């Protein structure tokens, strides 16, 4: 961890870092909860609420979106005007919820779904950011846009009937993408393809982008609107496909190594990169098959439209040959949550033996509180990660494993913050930790509670 110093105090290792205190209690890491939730003020700015501030101000928050009736610049004017502005924002939140589906309605998970949607609304394009910019979380070091997170949030919006928001989120991603289809690990939310650091490219981004474009289109019930959406997002689709194809090694038939969602340097290909590349090319082939993207647009991006089906099929075969039947993080390695990427809803046709591999991976990835880590090879610190636990819930739901899905969703529901937001992590003793809300987990919960559209023969 950068910029940290270590001190031994009474048998407990304490690491002081820029993101907070990391304490090792025996074999288990202890990380503070950065905030209970985040809200907007009357200026539309994002306001993180730590435990103390939430306790002090929860009574004055207005509406389901929990608008804070103050602003950094004094709001829109005097006290009455500021209160009026806040009341109007709260009323719009009510209308926003009522205007489209809230998944899980009538179930034990209705409140979690409602809160997750509202948290996504708070994290999407707060004041000072570009339209469609989805912040990963409220803390300073998370106030960036990860392409993966944006893709999941766009699909969550589309699946619940919030199509304008979905297109705007993908439009932001399209505006950041390079002409060669590459995407950085993360972007500043102000746009202009600006990045906060030197993390560099992360090659799962184009695959996630193609999956999201296809899912947003599949969620559209209005043919005219679907056609307009397809045209608007054609550059994102064609450039992403071109990038995925360019990354495939001619000898192995597999992509080049790249950092994936673990966000560490890699000199070996990970399942996360191989799977998202396969997913992306399969949905690119679907876009071509459905006539969503014109052949000339594919060719303009350097993609042979007639070869998309063959390239997608070839990558799937190469992936199965290299990683199957156990589908570990690295060939010959240990299990990884990326095995879920080989299953619906990410691919219309599950990769053979991937479901068995997923189930076999769970005991090796399980953490003391009951969630899972990113992989069996992740550091043994006792921490459950909610995004990977959410991936298990989504895979179980999409695969028709209702009892298992209920267990994962019940666990996520039980480990929310006091404000009801979904945190990034859960400690060994069940306490929520790190940032909250986390956009990726919030989107995963929404998706796990919404039906996956029929595949339409996408693979």
CSV table of C-alpha atoms in Angstrom, one decimal:
chain,number,residue,atom,x,y,z
A,1,UNK,CA,0.0,0.0,0.0
A,2,UNK,CA,1.5,3.3,-1.1
A,3,UNK,CA,2.6,5.9,1.4
A,4,UNK,CA,2.0,3.7,4.5
A,5,UNK,CA,4.1,3.2,7.7
A,6,UNK,CA,3.8,0.2,10.1
A,7,UNK,CA,3.8,0.3,13.8
A,8,UNK,CA,3.5,-2.6,16.3
A,9,UNK,CA,1.2,-1.7,19.2
A,10,UNK,CA,0.1,-4.2,21.8
A,11,UNK,CA,0.4,-7.1,19.5
A,12,UNK,CA,-1.7,-5.4,16.8
A,13,UNK,CA,-0.3,-4.3,13.5
A,14,UNK,CA,-1.5,-0.9,12.5
A,15,UNK,CA,-1.1,0.5,9.0
A,16,UNK,CA,-1.7,4.2,8.6
A,17,UNK,CA,-2.5,5.0,5.0
A,18,UNK,CA,-4.1,7.8,3.1
A,19,UNK,CA,-7.4,5.9,2.9
A,20,UNK,CA,-7.7,5.3,6.6
A,21,UNK,CA,-6.4,2.9,9.3
A,22,UNK,CA,-5.9,-0.7,8.5
A,23,UNK,CA,-5.5,-2.8,11.6
A,24,UNK,CA,-4.5,-6.5,11.8
A,25,UNK,CA,-6.3,-8.2,14.7
A,26,UNK,CA,-4.5,-11.5,14.7
A,27,UNK,CA,-5.2,-13.0,11.3
A,28,UNK,CA,-8.0,-10.6,10.4
A,29,UNK,CA,-7.7,-7.1,8.9
A,30,UNK,CA,-9.9,-4.4,10.4
A,31,UNK,CA,-10.8,-1.4,8.2
A,32,UNK,CA,-12.9,1.5,9.2
A,33,UNK,CA,-16.2,2.2,7.6
A,34,UNK,CA,-15.6,5.5,5.7
A,35,UNK,CA,-19.2,6.5,5.6
A,36,UNK,CA,-22.7,5.3,6.3
A,37,UNK,CA,-24.0,6.6,3.0
A,38,UNK,CA,-23.8,9.7,0.7
A,39,UNK,CA,-26.4,12.3,-0.1
A,40,UNK,CA,-26.8,15.4,-2.3
A,41,UNK,CA,-27.1,18.9,-1.0
A,42,UNK,CA,-29.3,21.6,-2.7
A,43,UNK,CA,-26.4,22.4,-5.1
A,44,UNK,CA,-26.4,18.8,-6.3
A,45,UNK,CA,-23.0,18.2,-4.7
A,46,UNK,CA,-22.1,14.8,-3.3
A,47,UNK,CA,-21.9,14.8,0.5
A,48,UNK,CA,-20.5,11.7,2.3
A,49,UNK,CA,-22.0,11.1,5.7
A,50,UNK,CA,-19.7,9.3,8.2
A,51,UNK,CA,-21.1,7.6,11.2
A,52,UNK,CA,-21.2,10.6,13.4
A,53,UNK,CA,-22.5,13.0,10.8
A,54,UNK,CA,-25.2,10.6,9.6
A,55,UNK,CA,-26.4,10.2,13.2
A,56,UNK,CA,-26.5,14.0,13.6
A,57,UNK,CA,-28.2,14.8,10.3
A,58,UNK,CA,-30.3,11.8,9.4
A,59,UNK,CA,-33.4,13.6,10.9
A,60,UNK,CA,-33.1,16.5,8.5
A,61,UNK,CA,-32.6,14.6,5.3
A,62,UNK,CA,-35.6,15.0,2.9
A,63,UNK,CA,-37.2,12.4,0.7
A,64,UNK,CA,-36.2,8.9,-0.4
A,65,UNK,CA,-33.0,10.2,-2.0
A,66,UNK,CA,-32.1,11.9,1.3
A,67,UNK,CA,-31.5,15.4,0.2
A,68,UNK,CA,-29.5,17.6,2.6
A,69,UNK,CA,-31.3,20.9,2.8
A,70,UNK,CA,-28.1,23.0,2.8
A,71,UNK,CA,-25.5,23.8,0.2
A,72,UNK,CA,-21.9,24.6,0.0
A,73,UNK,CA,-22.6,28.1,-1.3
A,74,UNK,CA,-25.6,28.7,0.8
A,75,UNK,CA,-27.9,26.9,-1.6
A,76,UNK,CA,-30.1,28.8,-3.9
A,77,UNK,CA,-30.6,31.7,-1.7
A,78,UNK,CA,-32.2,32.3,1.7
A,79,UNK,CA,-33.4,29.7,4.1
A,80,UNK,CA,-36.9,29.4,2.6
A,81,UNK,CA,-35.6,29.2,-0.9
A,82,UNK,CA,-33.0,26.6,0.1
A,83,UNK,CA,-35.6,24.5,1.8
A,84,UNK,CA,-37.8,24.8,-1.2
A,85,UNK,CA,-35.1,23.7,-3.5
A,86,UNK,CA,-34.4,20.7,-1.3
A,87,UNK,CA,-38.1,19.8,-1.2
A,88,UNK,CA,-38.3,20.0,-4.9
A,89,UNK,CA,-35.3,17.7,-5.3
A,90,UNK,CA,-36.9,15.2,-2.8
A,91,UNK,CA,-40.1,15.3,-4.8
A,92,UNK,CA,-38.2,14.5,-8.0
A,93,UNK,CA,-36.6,11.5,-6.3
A,94,UNK,CA,-40.1,10.2,-5.5
A,95,UNK,CA,-41.1,10.7,-9.1
A,96,UNK,CA,-38.0,9.0,-10.3
A,97,UNK,CA,-38.6,5.9,-8.3
A,98,UNK,CA,-42.2,5.8,-9.3
A,99,UNK,CA,-41.5,6.4,-13.0
A,100,UNK,CA,-40.0,2.9,-13.6
A,101,UNK,CA,-39.5,-0.5,-11.9
A,102,UNK,CA,-38.1,-1.0,-8.4
A,103,UNK,CA,-36.9,-4.6,-8.5
A,104,UNK,CA,-37.7,-6.9,-5.6
A,105,UNK,CA,-41.0,-5.2,-4.9
A,106,UNK,CA,-43.0,-7.3,-2.5
A,107,UNK,CA,-40.0,-9.3,-1.4
A,108,UNK,CA,-37.7,-9.2,1.6
A,109,UNK,CA,-35.2,-7.3,-0.7
A,110,UNK,CA,-37.4,-4.4,-1.7
A,111,UNK,CA,-35.8,-1.9,0.6
A,112,UNK,CA,-32.3,-3.0,-0.4
A,113,UNK,CA,-33.2,-2.6,-4.1
A,114,UNK,CA,-34.8,0.8,-3.5
A,115,UNK,CA,-31.8,2.0,-1.6
A,116,UNK,CA,-29.4,0.7,-4.2
A,117,UNK,CA,-31.2,2.5,-7.0
A,118,UNK,CA,-31.2,5.7,-5.1
A,119,UNK,CA,-27.6,5.4,-4.2
A,120,UNK,CA,-26.8,4.9,-7.9
A,121,UNK,CA,-28.8,8.1,-8.6
A,122,UNK,CA,-26.7,10.0,-6.0
A,123,UNK,CA,-23.4,8.6,-7.5
A,124,UNK,CA,-24.4,9.5,-11.1
A,125,UNK,CA,-23.3,12.9,-12.3
A,126,UNK,CA,-23.2,14.9,-9.0
A,127,UNK,CA,-22.4,18.6,-9.3
A,128,UNK,CA,-19.0,19.3,-10.8
A,129,UNK,CA,-19.0,16.1,-13.0
A,130,UNK,CA,-20.0,15.4,-16.6
A,131,UNK,CA,-23.4,13.9,-17.5
A,132,UNK,CA,-23.3,10.2,-17.2
A,133,UNK,CA,-20.2,10.0,-15.0
A,134,UNK,CA,-20.8,7.3,-12.3
A,135,UNK,CA,-18.5,7.6,-9.3
A,136,UNK,CA,-17.4,4.3,-7.8
A,137,UNK,CA,-18.0,5.5,-4.2
A,138,UNK,CA,-18.1,8.8,-2.2
A,139,UNK,CA,-14.6,8.7,-0.7
A,140,UNK,CA,-12.0,10.9,-2.4
A,141,UNK,CA,-9.9,8.0,-3.8
A,142,UNK,CA,-13.0,6.4,-5.3
A,143,UNK,CA,-14.5,9.5,-7.0
A,144,UNK,CA,-13.5,8.3,-10.4
A,145,UNK,CA,-15.3,6.4,-13.2
A,146,UNK,CA,-14.2,2.8,-13.8
A,147,UNK,CA,-15.5,1.5,-17.1
A,148,UNK,CA,-16.6,-1.8,-15.5
A,149,UNK,CA,-18.7,0.1,-12.9
A,150,UNK,CA,-20.2,2.3,-15.6
A,151,UNK,CA,-21.2,-0.7,-17.7
A,152,UNK,CA,-22.9,-2.4,-14.7
A,153,UNK,CA,-24.7,0.7,-13.7
A,154,UNK,CA,-25.9,1.3,-17.3
A,155,UNK,CA,-27.4,-2.2,-17.4
A,156,UNK,CA,-29.0,-1.7,-14.0
A,157,UNK,CA,-30.7,1.5,-15.2
A,158,UNK,CA,-31.8,-0.1,-18.4
A,159,UNK,CA,-33.2,-3.3,-16.8
A,160,UNK,CA,-35.4,-1.1,-14.5
A,161,UNK,CA,-36.7,1.0,-17.4
A,162,UNK,CA,-34.4,4.0,-16.8
A,163,UNK,CA,-33.2,4.1,-20.4
A,164,UNK,CA,-32.2,7.8,-20.7
A,165,UNK,CA,-29.8,7.3,-17.7
A,166,UNK,CA,-28.4,4.1,-19.2
A,167,UNK,CA,-27.6,5.7,-22.5
A,168,UNK,CA,-26.0,8.8,-20.8
A,169,UNK,CA,-23.7,6.6,-18.7
A,170,UNK,CA,-22.5,4.7,-21.8
A,171,UNK,CA,-22.3,8.0,-23.7
A,172,UNK,CA,-19.8,9.2,-21.1
A,173,UNK,CA,-17.8,6.0,-21.5
A,174,UNK,CA,-17.8,6.4,-25.3
A,175,UNK,CA,-16.5,9.9,-25.0
A,176,UNK,CA,-13.5,8.8,-23.0
A,177,UNK,CA,-12.6,5.9,-25.3
A,178,UNK,CA,-9.5,6.2,-27.5
A,179,UNK,CA,-9.9,5.7,-31.3
A,180,UNK,CA,-8.3,2.3,-31.1
A,181,UNK,CA,-11.0,1.2,-28.6
A,182,UNK,CA,-8.8,1.0,-25.6
A,183,UNK,CA,-10.0,2.1,-22.2
A,184,UNK,CA,-8.1,3.3,-19.1
A,185,UNK,CA,-8.5,1.6,-15.7
A,186,UNK,CA,-10.4,4.7,-14.6
A,187,UNK,CA,-11.2,8.3,-15.5
A,188,UNK,CA,-11.8,11.6,-13.9
A,189,UNK,CA,-15.5,12.3,-13.8
A,190,UNK,CA,-15.0,15.7,-15.5
A,191,UNK,CA,-14.6,14.0,-18.9
A,192,UNK,CA,-12.1,14.9,-21.6
A,193,UNK,CA,-10.5,11.4,-21.3
A,194,UNK,CA,-8.5,12.6,-18.3
A,195,UNK,CA,-7.1,10.1,-15.9
A,196,UNK,CA,-6.1,10.5,-12.2
A,197,UNK,CA,-2.9,8.5,-12.3
A,198,UNK,CA,-0.6,6.2,-14.3
A,199,UNK,CA,-2.5,2.9,-13.9
A,200,UNK,CA,-2.8,2.7,-17.6
A,201,UNK,CA,-5.0,0.5,-19.8
A,202,UNK,CA,-7.2,-2.2,-18.5
A,203,UNK,CA,-8.3,-4.5,-21.2
A,204,UNK,CA,-11.6,-5.8,-19.7
A,205,UNK,CA,-13.1,-2.4,-20.4
A,206,UNK,CA,-14.0,-3.0,-24.0
A,207,UNK,CA,-15.6,-6.3,-23.2
A,208,UNK,CA,-17.8,-4.8,-20.5
A,209,UNK,CA,-18.7,-2.0,-22.8
A,210,UNK,CA,-20.0,-4.4,-25.5
A,211,UNK,CA,-21.9,-6.4,-23.0
A,212,UNK,CA,-23.5,-3.2,-21.6
A,213,UNK,CA,-24.4,-1.9,-25.1
A,214,UNK,CA,-26.1,-5.2,-26.0
A,215,UNK,CA,-28.0,-5.4,-22.6
A,216,UNK,CA,-29.2,-1.8,-22.8
A,217,UNK,CA,-30.5,-2.5,-26.3
A,218,UNK,CA,-32.2,-5.7,-25.2
A,219,UNK,CA,-33.9,-3.9,-22.4
A,220,UNK,CA,-35.5,-1.5,-24.9
A,221,UNK,CA,-39.1,-2.4,-25.8
A,222,UNK,CA,-39.6,0.5,-28.2
A,223,UNK,CA,-38.1,-0.3,-31.6
A,224,UNK,CA,-37.7,3.3,-32.5
A,225,UNK,CA,-35.9,4.1,-29.3
A,226,UNK,CA,-33.8,1.0,-29.6
A,227,UNK,CA,-32.7,2.0,-33.1
A,228,UNK,CA,-31.7,5.5,-31.9
A,229,UNK,CA,-29.8,4.0,-29.0
A,230,UNK,CA,-28.0,1.6,-31.3
A,231,UNK,CA,-26.9,4.4,-33.6
A,232,UNK,CA,-25.8,6.6,-30.7
A,233,UNK,CA,-23.6,3.9,-29.2
A,234,UNK,CA,-22.2,2.5,-32.5
A,235,UNK,CA,-18.8,4.0,-32.0
A,236,UNK,CA,-18.5,2.4,-28.5
A,237,UNK,CA,-19.5,-1.0,-29.9
A,238,UNK,CA,-17.3,-1.0,-33.0
A,239,UNK,CA,-14.2,0.4,-31.4
A,240,UNK,CA,-14.5,-2.0,-28.5
A,241,UNK,CA,-14.7,-5.0,-30.8
A,242,UNK,CA,-11.7,-3.7,-32.8
A,243,UNK,CA,-9.7,-3.5,-29.6
A,244,UNK,CA,-10.6,-7.0,-28.4
A,245,UNK,CA,-9.7,-8.5,-31.8
A,246,UNK,CA,-6.4,-6.6,-31.9
A,247,UNK,CA,-5.5,-8.0,-28.4
A,248,UNK,CA,-5.9,-11.7,-29.5
A,249,UNK,CA,-2.6,-13.5,-30.0
A,250,UNK,CA,-2.5,-15.2,-33.4
A,251,UNK,CA,-0.8,-18.3,-32.0
A,252,UNK,CA,-2.7,-19.0,-28.8
A,253,UNK,CA,-6.0,-17.5,-29.8
A,254,UNK,CA,-6.2,-15.8,-26.4
A,255,UNK,CA,-5.9,-12.1,-25.4
A,256,UNK,CA,-2.6,-10.6,-24.2
A,257,UNK,CA,-2.1,-10.3,-20.4
A,258,UNK,CA,-3.5,-7.1,-18.8
A,259,UNK,CA,-4.6,-6.0,-15.3
A,260,UNK,CA,-8.2,-7.0,-14.7
A,261,UNK,CA,-10.6,-6.2,-11.9
A,262,UNK,CA,-8.0,-7.1,-9.2
A,263,UNK,CA,-6.1,-4.0,-10.5
A,264,UNK,CA,-2.6,-5.5,-10.1
A,265,UNK,CA,0.1,-5.8,-12.8
A,266,UNK,CA,-0.1,-9.1,-14.7
A,267,UNK,CA,2.4,-10.9,-16.9
A,268,UNK,CA,0.2,-13.9,-17.3
A,269,UNK,CA,-3.3,-14.0,-18.8
A,270,UNK,CA,-6.1,-14.0,-16.2
A,271,UNK,CA,-9.5,-15.5,-16.6
A,272,UNK,CA,-10.9,-12.0,-16.0
A,273,UNK,CA,-9.4,-10.7,-19.2
A,274,UNK,CA,-10.0,-13.9,-21.3
A,275,UNK,CA,-13.7,-14.1,-20.1
A,276,UNK,CA,-14.6,-10.4,-20.7
A,277,UNK,CA,-12.9,-10.6,-24.1
A,278,UNK,CA,-15.0,-13.6,-25.0
A,279,UNK,CA,-18.2,-12.0,-23.7
A,280,UNK,CA,-17.5,-8.8,-25.6
A,281,UNK,CA,-16.9,-10.6,-28.9
A,282,UNK,CA,-20.0,-12.7,-28.5
A,283,UNK,CA,-22.2,-9.7,-28.0
A,284,UNK,CA,-20.5,-7.9,-30.9
A,285,UNK,CA,-21.5,-10.9,-33.0
A,286,UNK,CA,-25.1,-10.5,-31.7
A,287,UNK,CA,-25.1,-6.8,-32.5
A,288,UNK,CA,-24.1,-7.6,-36.1
A,289,UNK,CA,-26.6,-10.5,-36.3
A,290,UNK,CA,-29.4,-8.3,-35.1
A,291,UNK,CA,-28.5,-5.6,-37.6
A,292,UNK,CA,-28.1,-3.0,-34.8
A,293,UNK,CA,-24.7,-1.9,-36.2
A,294,UNK,CA,-24.3,-1.5,-39.9
A,295,UNK,CA,-21.6,-3.4,-41.7
A,296,UNK,CA,-20.0,-0.2,-42.9
A,297,UNK,CA,-19.7,1.0,-39.4
A,298,UNK,CA,-17.8,-2.2,-38.4
A,299,UNK,CA,-15.5,-1.9,-41.4
A,300,UNK,CA,-14.8,1.8,-40.6
A,301,UNK,CA,-13.5,0.6,-37.3
A,302,UNK,CA,-11.3,-2.0,-38.9
A,303,UNK,CA,-13.6,-5.0,-38.1
A,304,UNK,CA,-14.7,-7.5,-40.6
A,305,UNK,CA,-18.4,-8.0,-39.8
A,306,UNK,CA,-18.5,-11.4,-41.5
A,307,UNK,CA,-15.7,-12.6,-39.2
A,308,UNK,CA,-17.3,-11.7,-35.9
A,309,UNK,CA,-19.1,-15.0,-35.3
A,310,UNK,CA,-15.9,-17.0,-36.1
A,311,UNK,CA,-13.7,-14.8,-33.9
A,312,UNK,CA,-16.1,-15.1,-31.0
A,313,UNK,CA,-16.3,-18.9,-31.4
A,314,UNK,CA,-12.6,-19.2,-31.7
A,315,UNK,CA,-11.9,-17.2,-28.5
A,316,UNK,CA,-14.5,-19.3,-26.6
A,317,UNK,CA,-12.8,-22.5,-27.8
A,318,UNK,CA,-9.3,-21.2,-26.9
A,319,UNK,CA,-10.5,-20.1,-23.4
A,320,UNK,CA,-12.1,-23.5,-22.7
A,321,UNK,CA,-9.0,-25.3,-23.9
A,322,UNK,CA,-6.6,-23.2,-21.8
A,323,UNK,CA,-8.6,-22.6,-18.6
A,324,UNK,CA,-11.2,-25.5,-18.5
A,325,UNK,CA,-12.6,-27.4,-16.8
A,326,UNK,CA,-11.9,-25.6,-13.5
A,327,UNK,CA,-11.5,-22.1,-14.9
A,328,UNK,CA,-9.0,-20.7,-12.3
A,329,UNK,CA,-7.6,-17.2,-12.3
A,330,UNK,CA,-4.4,-18.3,-14.1
A,331,UNK,CA,-4.0,-21.5,-16.0
A,332,UNK,CA,-3.1,-24.1,-13.4
A,333,UNK,CA,-3.9,-21.6,-10.6
A,334,UNK,CA,-6.6,-21.1,-8.0
A,335,UNK,CA,-10.3,-20.1,-8.3
A,336,UNK,CA,-11.4,-16.6,-9.1
A,337,UNK,CA,-14.8,-14.9,-9.0
A,338,UNK,CA,-14.3,-14.2,-12.7
A,339,UNK,CA,-15.7,-17.7,-13.3
A,340,UNK,CA,-19.1,-16.0,-13.1
A,341,UNK,CA,-18.3,-14.1,-16.2
A,342,UNK,CA,-18.6,-17.4,-18.1
A,343,UNK,CA,-22.3,-17.6,-17.2
A,344,UNK,CA,-25.5,-15.7,-17.8
A,345,UNK,CA,-26.2,-12.9,-17.8
A,346,UNK,CA,-22.8,-12.1,-19.2
A,347,UNK,CA,-22.9,-14.8,-21.9
A,348,UNK,CA,-26.2,-16.0,-23.3
A,349,UNK,CA,-24.9,-19.6,-23.4
A,350,UNK,CA,-23.0,-20.7,-20.3
A,351,UNK,CA,-19.5,-22.1,-21.0
A,352,UNK,CA,-19.6,-25.9,-20.3
A,353,UNK,CA,-18.5,-26.9,-16.8
A,354,UNK,CA,-18.3,-23.2,-15.7
A,355,UNK,CA,-21.3,-23.6,-13.3
A,356,UNK,CA,-19.7,-26.6,-11.7
A,357,UNK,CA,-16.4,-24.6,-11.4
A,358,UNK,CA,-18.2,-21.7,-9.8
A,359,UNK,CA,-19.8,-23.9,-7.2
A,360,UNK,CA,-16.6,-25.6,-6.4
A,361,UNK,CA,-14.8,-22.3,-6.1
A,362,UNK,CA,-17.1,-20.9,-3.4
A,363,UNK,CA,-15.8,-22.8,-0.4
A,364,UNK,CA,-12.2,-21.8,-1.3
A,365,UNK,CA,-13.2,-18.1,-1.6
A,366,UNK,CA,-15.5,-18.0,1.4
A,367,UNK,CA,-14.5,-15.6,4.2
A,368,UNK,CA,-15.5,-15.7,8.0
A,369,UNK,CA,-18.5,-13.4,7.8
A,370,UNK,CA,-20.0,-15.5,5.0
A,371,UNK,CA,-19.2,-13.5,1.8
A,372,UNK,CA,-16.4,-14.3,-0.6
A,373,UNK,CA,-13.1,-12.7,-1.6
A,374,UNK,CA,-12.1,-11.9,-5.2
A,375,UNK,CA,-10.4,-15.3,-5.4
A,376,UNK,CA,-8.9,-18.1,-3.4
A,377,UNK,CA,-5.5,-16.6,-3.9
A,378,UNK,CA,-6.5,-13.2,-2.5
A,379,UNK,CA,-4.8,-12.1,0.7
A,380,UNK,CA,-6.0,-14.1,3.7
A,381,UNK,CA,-7.3,-11.2,5.7
A,382,UNK,CA,-10.8,-12.4,6.6
A,383,UNK,CA,-12.6,-9.7,4.6
A,384,UNK,CA,-15.6,-10.4,2.4
A,385,UNK,CA,-16.0,-8.3,-0.7
A,386,UNK,CA,-19.5,-7.3,-1.6
A,387,UNK,CA,-19.0,-7.0,-5.4
A,388,UNK,CA,-17.8,-10.6,-5.7
A,389,UNK,CA,-20.5,-11.8,-3.4
A,390,UNK,CA,-23.0,-9.9,-5.6
A,391,UNK,CA,-21.6,-11.7,-8.7
A,392,UNK,CA,-22.4,-15.0,-7.0
A,393,UNK,CA,-25.9,-13.8,-6.3
A,394,UNK,CA,-26.3,-12.7,-9.9
A,395,UNK,CA,-25.0,-16.0,-11.3
A,396,UNK,CA,-27.3,-17.9,-9.0
A,397,UNK,CA,-30.3,-15.9,-10.0
A,398,UNK,CA,-29.5,-16.1,-13.7
A,399,UNK,CA,-28.9,-19.8,-13.5
A,400,UNK,CA,-32.3,-20.4,-11.8
A,401,UNK,CA,-30.7,-21.4,-8.4
A,402,UNK,CA,-33.3,-19.6,-6.3
A,403,UNK,CA,-32.3,-21.0,-2.9
A,404,UNK,CA,-28.7,-20.1,-3.4
A,405,UNK,CA,-29.6,-16.6,-4.7
A,406,UNK,CA,-31.7,-16.0,-1.7
A,407,UNK,CA,-28.8,-16.9,0.6
A,408,UNK,CA,-26.4,-14.4,-1.2
A,409,UNK,CA,-29.0,-11.7,-1.4
A,410,UNK,CA,-30.0,-12.2,2.3
A,411,UNK,CA,-26.3,-11.9,3.3
A,412,UNK,CA,-25.9,-8.6,1.3
A,413,UNK,CA,-29.1,-7.2,2.8
A,414,UNK,CA,-27.9,-8.1,6.4
A,415,UNK,CA,-24.6,-6.4,6.0
A,416,UNK,CA,-25.6,-3.0,4.8
A,417,UNK,CA,-24.7,0.1,6.7
A,418,UNK,CA,-27.0,1.6,9.3
A,419,UNK,CA,-28.2,4.0,6.5
A,420,UNK,CA,-29.0,1.0,4.3
A,421,UNK,CA,-26.2,1.5,1.7
A,422,UNK,CA,-24.1,-1.4,0.4
A,423,UNK,CA,-20.5,-1.2,1.5
A,424,UNK,CA,-17.4,-2.4,-0.4
A,425,UNK,CA,-16.2,-4.8,2.3
A,426,UNK,CA,-17.4,-6.7,5.3
A,427,UNK,CA,-15.1,-7.6,8.2
A,428,UNK,CA,-14.6,-11.1,9.7
A,429,UNK,CA,-17.1,-10.2,12.4
A,430,UNK,CA,-19.8,-8.9,10.1
A,431,UNK,CA,-19.2,-5.2,10.3
A,432,UNK,CA,-19.5,-3.2,7.1
A,433,UNK,CA,-16.2,-1.5,6.1
A,434,UNK,CA,-14.5,0.8,3.7
A,435,UNK,CA,-16.6,2.9,1.3
A,436,UNK,CA,-20.4,3.0,1.1
A,437,UNK,CA,-22.3,3.0,-1.1
A,438,UNK,CA,-20.3,1.1,-3.7
A,439,UNK,CA,-21.7,1.6,-7.2
A,440,UNK,CA,-20.7,-1.8,-8.5
A,441,UNK,CA,-22.4,-3.7,-5.7
A,442,UNK,CA,-25.5,-1.5,-5.8
A,443,UNK,CA,-25.8,-2.3,-9.6
A,444,UNK,CA,-25.2,-6.0,-9.0
A,445,UNK,CA,-28.0,-6.2,-6.4
A,446,UNK,CA,-30.4,-4.4,-8.8
A,447,UNK,CA,-29.5,-6.9,-11.6
A,448,UNK,CA,-29.8,-9.9,-9.4
A,449,UNK,CA,-33.4,-8.9,-8.7
A,450,UNK,CA,-34.4,-8.2,-12.3
A,451,UNK,CA,-35.1,-10.9,-14.9
A,452,UNK,CA,-32.5,-11.5,-17.6
A,453,UNK,CA,-34.1,-11.1,-21.1
A,454,UNK,CA,-34.2,-14.2,-23.3
A,455,UNK,CA,-30.8,-14.8,-25.0
A,456,UNK,CA,-32.1,-14.4,-28.6
A,457,UNK,CA,-29.5,-16.9,-29.7
A,458,UNK,CA,-26.5,-14.7,-28.9
A,459,UNK,CA,-23.9,-17.5,-28.9
